Amino acid sequence: MQSTTQASSPTLLPAQASHLPGFHLRPNPGLALHQRATRERRLAGATEALEPLHRRLAGARARLRGAAEIDRRVAEIPEHYRVGRYLRVQRVVREEHSFRQARRGCPSPGTACRRITRRRFDIEFSIDRHAIAYDEKSDGMYRLLTNDRHLTAAQVFEAHKGQPAIEKRFEQVKTVHEIAPAFRKNEGRIEALFTLYFFALLAQALIERGLRGAMQREGLDELPLYPEHRPCRRPTTEQGASPVQPRAAPPPHARRRNRPGLRRATHRPAAPDPSPARRLPDRLPRPRLTTPPPAK
């Protein structure tokens, strides 16, 4: 049984991996440009995030006095941008010296002064260009690792292209067979249940292989298994075991209403009339204005 997988480790160079059995590389210029642009964008974002922290520590009111808090903030930024391999950040202690007179009074050339040393934390960061140059040599390399050492690079890549078919089987287990949820608590019973589902999936694959082989022998490219007898080029066991009855054709007047350019008639049922006792008049009587008689 052969298996192929994509190797995601960037530590092997093409020259180092060429002599490994089962390890194949395929260059992709577009992928190389994408990886290089992604690396530069992440490095730019990390350096821009470190600059405010550097200015804050250099200010008079940094409010970050503890070394543990500074180390935590420094470690969060490269981890967020995933550039810990290329960005070197370290916490340093800087000393600032100032001088004051030892005694009060006006200063003179012979006035004694004392030095006051103030220590504060700061950060220094730099980009490791050697690590970037090392990884740029493997940019655009699509790495494939297989346990079959007799396959060529083209055969390994062709076998790897069949991975969607394997993923399709997992999708059928979850949808057609409805393997989840499994209402079991004992691990042995769960393994036994999954084993039965595996046998069912194996039987389904064999049925589909036999059906498609029969289609190939008979010279058939498709079968009318979809609704309304539409053709199906890749029949599955679910479609073959439960054929769908064709849907009845709509009446002529319905087809005429659905034609483009014609307005569809919408019939809305009339609202029921309220009871006579609660029915309100359609129009309220208009009040009459009466003028008082003129005073004598």
Short mmCIF file of C-alpha atoms in Angstrom, two decimals:
data_model
loop_
_atom_site.label_atom_id
_atom_site.label_comp_id
_atom_site.label_asym_id
_atom_site.label_seq_id
_atom_site.Cartn_x
_atom_site.Cartn_y
_atom_site.Cartn_z
CA MET A 1 0.00 0.00 0.00
CA GLN A 2 1.46 3.31 -1.04
CA SER A 3 0.83 6.62 0.67
CA THR A 4 1.88 10.12 -0.25
CA THR A 5 1.76 13.21 1.90
CA GLN A 6 2.96 16.78 1.69
CA ALA A 7 5.97 17.53 3.87
CA SER A 8 5.67 20.91 5.57
CA SER A 9 9.10 21.10 7.23
CA PRO A 10 11.23 23.92 5.73
CA THR A 11 14.53 22.64 7.16
CA LEU A 12 15.50 20.50 4.14
CA LEU A 13 17.09 22.13 1.14
CA PRO A 14 16.63 20.79 -2.39
CA ALA A 15 20.24 19.61 -2.48
CA GLN A 16 19.83 17.81 0.85
CA ALA A 17 16.49 16.22 0.02
CA SER A 18 17.35 15.01 -3.48
CA HIS A 19 19.17 11.92 -2.23
CA LEU A 20 16.50 10.93 0.32
CA PRO A 21 14.38 7.93 -0.72
CA GLY A 22 10.73 8.80 -1.24
CA PHE A 23 11.28 12.59 -1.02
CA HIS A 24 10.48 14.56 -4.19
CA LEU A 25 10.45 18.28 -4.94
CA ARG A 26 8.53 20.11 -7.65
CA PRO A 27 9.40 23.81 -8.21
CA ASN A 28 6.58 26.32 -8.52
CA PRO A 29 7.59 29.93 -9.37
CA GLY A 30 4.20 31.33 -8.41
CA LEU A 31 4.35 29.68 -5.01
CA ALA A 32 7.87 31.07 -4.49
CA LEU A 33 6.70 34.63 -5.11
CA HIS A 34 3.74 34.14 -2.79
CA GLN A 35 5.88 32.78 0.04
CA ARG A 36 8.43 35.56 -0.32
CA ALA A 37 5.76 38.27 -0.28
CA THR A 38 4.07 36.69 2.74
CA ARG A 39 7.36 36.55 4.65
CA GLU A 40 8.15 40.20 3.94
CA ARG A 41 4.64 41.30 4.90
CA ARG A 42 4.80 39.49 8.23
CA LEU A 43 8.24 40.88 9.02
CA ALA A 44 7.07 44.41 8.27
CA GLY A 45 4.06 43.97 10.52
CA ALA A 46 6.16 42.61 13.39
CA THR A 47 8.71 45.45 13.21
CA GLU A 48 5.93 48.04 13.11
CA ALA A 49 4.39 46.44 16.22
CA LEU A 50 7.73 46.52 18.08
CA GLU A 51 8.44 50.21 17.40
CA PRO A 52 5.70 51.56 19.74
CA LEU A 53 6.93 49.29 22.52
CA HIS A 54 10.49 50.53 21.99
CA ARG A 55 9.40 54.19 22.15
CA ARG A 56 7.29 53.51 25.23
CA LEU A 57 10.21 51.98 27.11
CA ALA A 58 12.44 54.87 26.12
CA GLY A 59 9.94 57.45 27.45
CA ALA A 60 9.89 58.96 30.91
CA ARG A 61 6.67 57.18 31.89
CA ALA A 62 6.95 53.72 30.46
CA ARG A 63 4.79 52.06 33.16
CA LEU A 64 6.44 48.74 32.26
CA ARG A 65 8.85 48.25 35.10
CA GLY A 66 8.81 44.49 35.41
CA ALA A 67 11.02 42.30 33.28
CA ALA A 68 8.40 39.52 33.15
CA GLU A 69 5.78 41.84 31.64
CA ILE A 70 8.21 43.12 29.02
CA ASP A 71 9.26 39.58 28.08
CA ARG A 72 5.63 38.57 27.71
CA ARG A 73 4.86 41.45 25.36
CA VAL A 74 8.02 40.85 23.37
CA ALA A 75 7.17 37.15 22.90
CA GLU A 76 3.58 37.84 21.81
CA ILE A 77 4.50 39.90 18.74
CA PRO A 78 6.73 37.38 16.85
CA GLU A 79 4.31 34.59 17.75
CA HIS A 80 1.34 36.55 16.41
CA TYR A 81 3.05 37.31 13.09
CA ARG A 82 4.79 33.88 12.96
CA VAL A 83 8.26 35.34 12.36
CA GLY A 84 10.08 33.92 15.37
CA ARG A 85 12.49 32.17 13.01
CA TYR A 86 13.59 35.42 11.35
CA LEU A 87 13.20 38.10 14.03
CA ARG A 88 15.65 38.32 16.94
CA VAL A 89 14.31 40.31 19.90
CA GLN A 90 16.04 40.64 23.27
CA ARG A 91 15.55 42.69 26.41
CA VAL A 92 18.51 44.81 27.51
CA VAL A 93 19.28 47.04 30.49
CA ARG A 94 20.51 50.54 29.74
CA GLU A 95 22.19 52.91 32.21
CA GLU A 96 21.58 56.64 32.18
CA HIS A 97 24.02 58.84 34.14
CA SER A 98 23.37 62.27 35.54
CA PHE A 99 25.52 64.54 37.79
CA ARG A 100 24.54 66.75 40.71
CA GLN A 101 26.45 68.91 43.13
CA ALA A 102 27.51 67.22 46.31
CA ARG A 103 26.77 70.41 48.33
CA ARG A 104 24.55 73.37 47.99
CA GLY A 105 25.75 76.63 46.62
CA CYS A 106 26.87 78.22 43.42
CA PRO A 107 28.89 75.91 41.21
CA SER A 108 32.56 76.64 40.63
CA PRO A 109 35.39 74.90 38.75
CA GLY A 110 36.30 72.99 41.90
CA THR A 111 32.75 71.99 42.94
CA ALA A 112 32.46 68.32 43.78
CA CYS A 113 29.68 66.42 41.97
CA ARG A 114 28.16 63.01 42.46
CA ARG A 115 27.02 60.69 39.69
CA ILE A 116 23.47 59.31 39.73
CA THR A 117 22.91 56.15 37.65
CA ARG A 118 19.41 55.18 36.57
CA ARG A 119 18.75 51.78 34.98
CA ARG A 120 15.85 51.10 32.67
CA PHE A 121 14.74 48.30 30.36
CA ASP A 122 14.83 48.50 26.58
CA ILE A 123 14.47 46.12 23.64
CA GLU A 124 16.68 45.48 20.63
CA PHE A 125 15.48 43.64 17.57
CA SER A 126 17.07 42.65 14.28
CA ILE A 127 16.23 40.51 11.27
CA ASP A 128 18.19 37.31 10.74
CA ARG A 129 19.13 37.53 7.07
CA HIS A 130 20.93 34.18 7.13
CA ALA A 131 17.71 32.38 8.13
CA ILE A 132 15.80 34.20 5.39
CA ALA A 133 18.42 33.30 2.77
CA TYR A 134 18.35 29.70 3.96
CA ASP A 135 14.57 29.41 3.56
CA GLU A 136 14.51 31.28 0.25
CA LYS A 137 16.38 28.36 -1.33
CA SER A 138 13.36 26.11 -0.73
CA ASP A 139 10.67 28.66 -1.65
CA GLY A 140 8.27 27.38 -4.27
CA MET A 141 9.20 23.75 -3.66
CA TYR A 142 6.18 21.46 -3.36
CA ARG A 143 7.50 18.74 -1.08
CA LEU A 144 6.04 15.23 -1.31
CA LEU A 145 7.04 12.31 0.91
CA THR A 146 6.04 8.72 0.14
CA ASN A 147 6.79 5.26 1.55
CA ASP A 148 7.04 3.73 -1.94
CA ARG A 149 10.68 4.13 -2.97
CA HIS A 150 10.18 2.71 -6.47
CA LEU A 151 8.00 5.58 -7.74
CA THR A 152 9.38 8.42 -9.80
CA ALA A 153 8.67 12.07 -9.06
CA ALA A 154 5.94 12.23 -11.72
CA GLN A 155 4.26 9.09 -10.37
CA VAL A 156 4.35 10.42 -6.80
CA PHE A 157 2.78 13.69 -7.90
CA GLU A 158 0.10 11.82 -9.88
CA ALA A 159 -0.70 9.66 -6.85
CA HIS A 160 -0.91 12.75 -4.68
CA LYS A 161 -3.51 14.22 -7.04
CA GLY A 162 -5.85 11.38 -6.03
CA GLN A 163 -6.13 12.74 -2.50
CA PRO A 164 -9.55 14.40 -3.19
CA ALA A 165 -10.99 10.93 -3.89
CA ILE A 166 -9.90 9.79 -0.43
CA GLU A 167 -11.37 12.90 1.13
CA LYS A 168 -14.60 12.17 -0.74
CA ARG A 169 -14.85 8.83 1.08
CA PHE A 170 -14.55 10.60 4.43
CA GLU A 171 -17.31 12.97 3.32
CA GLN A 172 -19.55 10.01 2.46
CA VAL A 173 -18.94 8.45 5.87
CA LYS A 174 -20.08 11.66 7.56
CA THR A 175 -23.07 12.41 5.31
CA VAL A 176 -24.39 9.22 3.69
CA HIS A 177 -23.56 6.82 6.53
CA GLU A 178 -24.01 9.45 9.29
CA ILE A 179 -21.21 8.08 11.44
CA ALA A 180 -21.57 10.88 13.99
CA PRO A 181 -22.72 11.16 16.68
CA ALA A 182 -21.75 7.81 18.17
CA PHE A 183 -23.74 7.21 21.35
CA ARG A 184 -21.17 4.94 22.95
CA LYS A 185 -18.94 5.39 25.98
CA ASN A 186 -16.80 2.26 25.86
CA GLU A 187 -13.75 2.66 23.62
CA GLY A 188 -13.96 -0.95 22.46
CA ARG A 189 -17.55 -0.51 21.31
CA ILE A 190 -16.66 2.71 19.51
CA GLU A 191 -13.84 0.93 17.67
CA ALA A 192 -16.18 -1.95 16.77
CA LEU A 193 -18.79 0.50 15.46
CA PHE A 194 -16.23 2.32 13.34
CA THR A 195 -14.97 -1.00 12.02
CA LEU A 196 -18.46 -1.83 10.77
CA TYR A 197 -18.64 1.56 9.07
CA PHE A 198 -15.28 0.85 7.45
CA PHE A 199 -16.59 -2.44 6.04
CA ALA A 200 -19.70 -0.64 4.76
CA LEU A 201 -17.52 1.98 3.08
CA LEU A 202 -15.37 -0.77 1.54
CA ALA A 203 -18.46 -2.52 0.17
CA GLN A 204 -19.72 0.78 -1.21
CA ALA A 205 -16.40 1.40 -2.99
CA LEU A 206 -16.44 -2.10 -4.50
CA ILE A 207 -20.01 -1.64 -5.76
CA GLU A 208 -19.13 1.66 -7.37
CA ARG A 209 -16.03 0.16 -8.97
CA GLY A 210 -18.08 -2.71 -10.39
CA LEU A 211 -20.76 -0.35 -11.69
CA ARG A 212 -18.28 1.94 -13.41
CA GLY A 213 -16.40 -1.03 -14.80
CA ALA A 214 -19.64 -2.35 -16.31
CA MET A 215 -20.29 1.08 -17.84
CA GLN A 216 -16.84 1.02 -19.40
CA ARG A 217 -17.37 -2.47 -20.82
CA GLU A 218 -20.74 -1.53 -22.27
CA GLY A 219 -19.42 1.71 -23.71
CA LEU A 220 -21.68 3.92 -21.58
CA ASP A 221 -20.44 7.36 -20.58
CA GLU A 222 -23.36 8.24 -18.30
CA LEU A 223 -26.51 6.87 -16.68
CA PRO A 224 -29.87 8.67 -16.15
CA LEU A 225 -29.81 8.57 -12.34
CA TYR A 226 -30.45 12.21 -11.50
CA PRO A 227 -33.98 13.63 -11.22
CA GLU A 228 -35.78 14.18 -14.51
CA HIS A 229 -33.52 11.47 -16.01
CA ARG A 230 -30.54 13.80 -16.15
CA PRO A 231 -27.24 12.07 -16.98
CA CYS A 232 -24.75 11.09 -14.27
CA ARG A 233 -21.15 10.46 -15.31
CA ARG A 234 -19.90 9.21 -11.90
CA PRO A 235 -22.66 7.16 -10.30
CA THR A 236 -22.40 6.40 -6.60
CA THR A 237 -23.89 3.60 -4.53
CA GLU A 238 -26.42 5.95 -2.97
CA GLN A 239 -27.74 6.99 -6.38
CA GLY A 240 -27.82 3.45 -7.72
CA ALA A 241 -29.54 1.94 -4.67
CA SER A 242 -32.24 4.59 -4.29
CA PRO A 243 -33.27 5.90 -7.69
CA VAL A 244 -35.26 9.14 -7.66
CA GLN A 245 -38.58 9.22 -9.46
CA PRO A 246 -38.80 11.86 -12.18
CA ARG A 247 -40.69 14.96 -11.23
CA ALA A 248 -44.00 15.56 -12.99
CA ALA A 249 -44.03 18.29 -15.62
CA PRO A 250 -45.82 21.52 -14.59
CA PRO A 251 -49.13 22.39 -16.24
CA PRO A 252 -49.10 24.64 -19.34
CA HIS A 253 -50.50 27.68 -17.55
CA ALA A 254 -47.75 27.42 -14.91
CA ARG A 255 -45.09 27.25 -17.60
CA ARG A 256 -46.58 30.30 -19.26
CA ARG A 257 -46.48 32.35 -16.07
CA ASN A 258 -42.83 31.47 -15.47
CA ARG A 259 -41.69 32.72 -18.85
CA PRO A 260 -39.32 35.68 -18.73
CA GLY A 261 -40.91 38.98 -19.57
CA LEU A 262 -44.36 38.09 -18.21
CA ARG A 263 -45.53 39.33 -14.87
CA ARG A 264 -46.46 36.62 -12.43
CA ALA A 265 -49.90 36.99 -10.90
CA THR A 266 -49.94 36.87 -7.14
CA HIS A 267 -53.18 35.92 -5.42
CA ARG A 268 -53.46 36.92 -1.83
CA PRO A 269 -56.39 35.68 0.21
CA ALA A 270 -58.62 38.43 1.52
CA ALA A 271 -58.55 39.06 5.22
CA PRO A 272 -61.62 37.80 7.08
CA ASP A 273 -64.14 40.47 7.96
CA PRO A 274 -64.52 41.27 11.63
CA SER A 275 -67.69 40.36 13.43
CA PRO A 276 -70.67 42.70 12.97
CA ALA A 277 -70.60 43.68 16.63
CA ARG A 278 -67.01 44.89 16.40
CA ARG A 279 -67.11 46.23 12.85
CA LEU A 280 -66.27 49.93 12.64
CA PRO A 281 -67.92 52.25 10.14
CA ASP A 282 -66.01 52.98 7.00
CA ARG A 283 -66.33 56.75 7.47
CA LEU A 284 -66.92 58.68 10.65
CA PRO A 285 -69.68 61.32 10.57
CA ARG A 286 -68.37 64.80 9.92
CA PRO A 287 -69.09 67.13 12.85
CA ARG A 288 -71.47 70.04 12.12
CA LEU A 289 -70.46 73.53 13.14
CA THR A 290 -73.30 75.61 14.57
CA THR A 291 -72.97 79.39 14.95
CA PRO A 292 -74.68 81.08 17.86
CA PRO A 293 -77.45 83.57 17.05
CA PRO A 294 -76.34 87.22 16.95
CA ALA A 295 -76.82 89.17 20.14
CA LYS A 296 -79.62 91.67 20.17
#
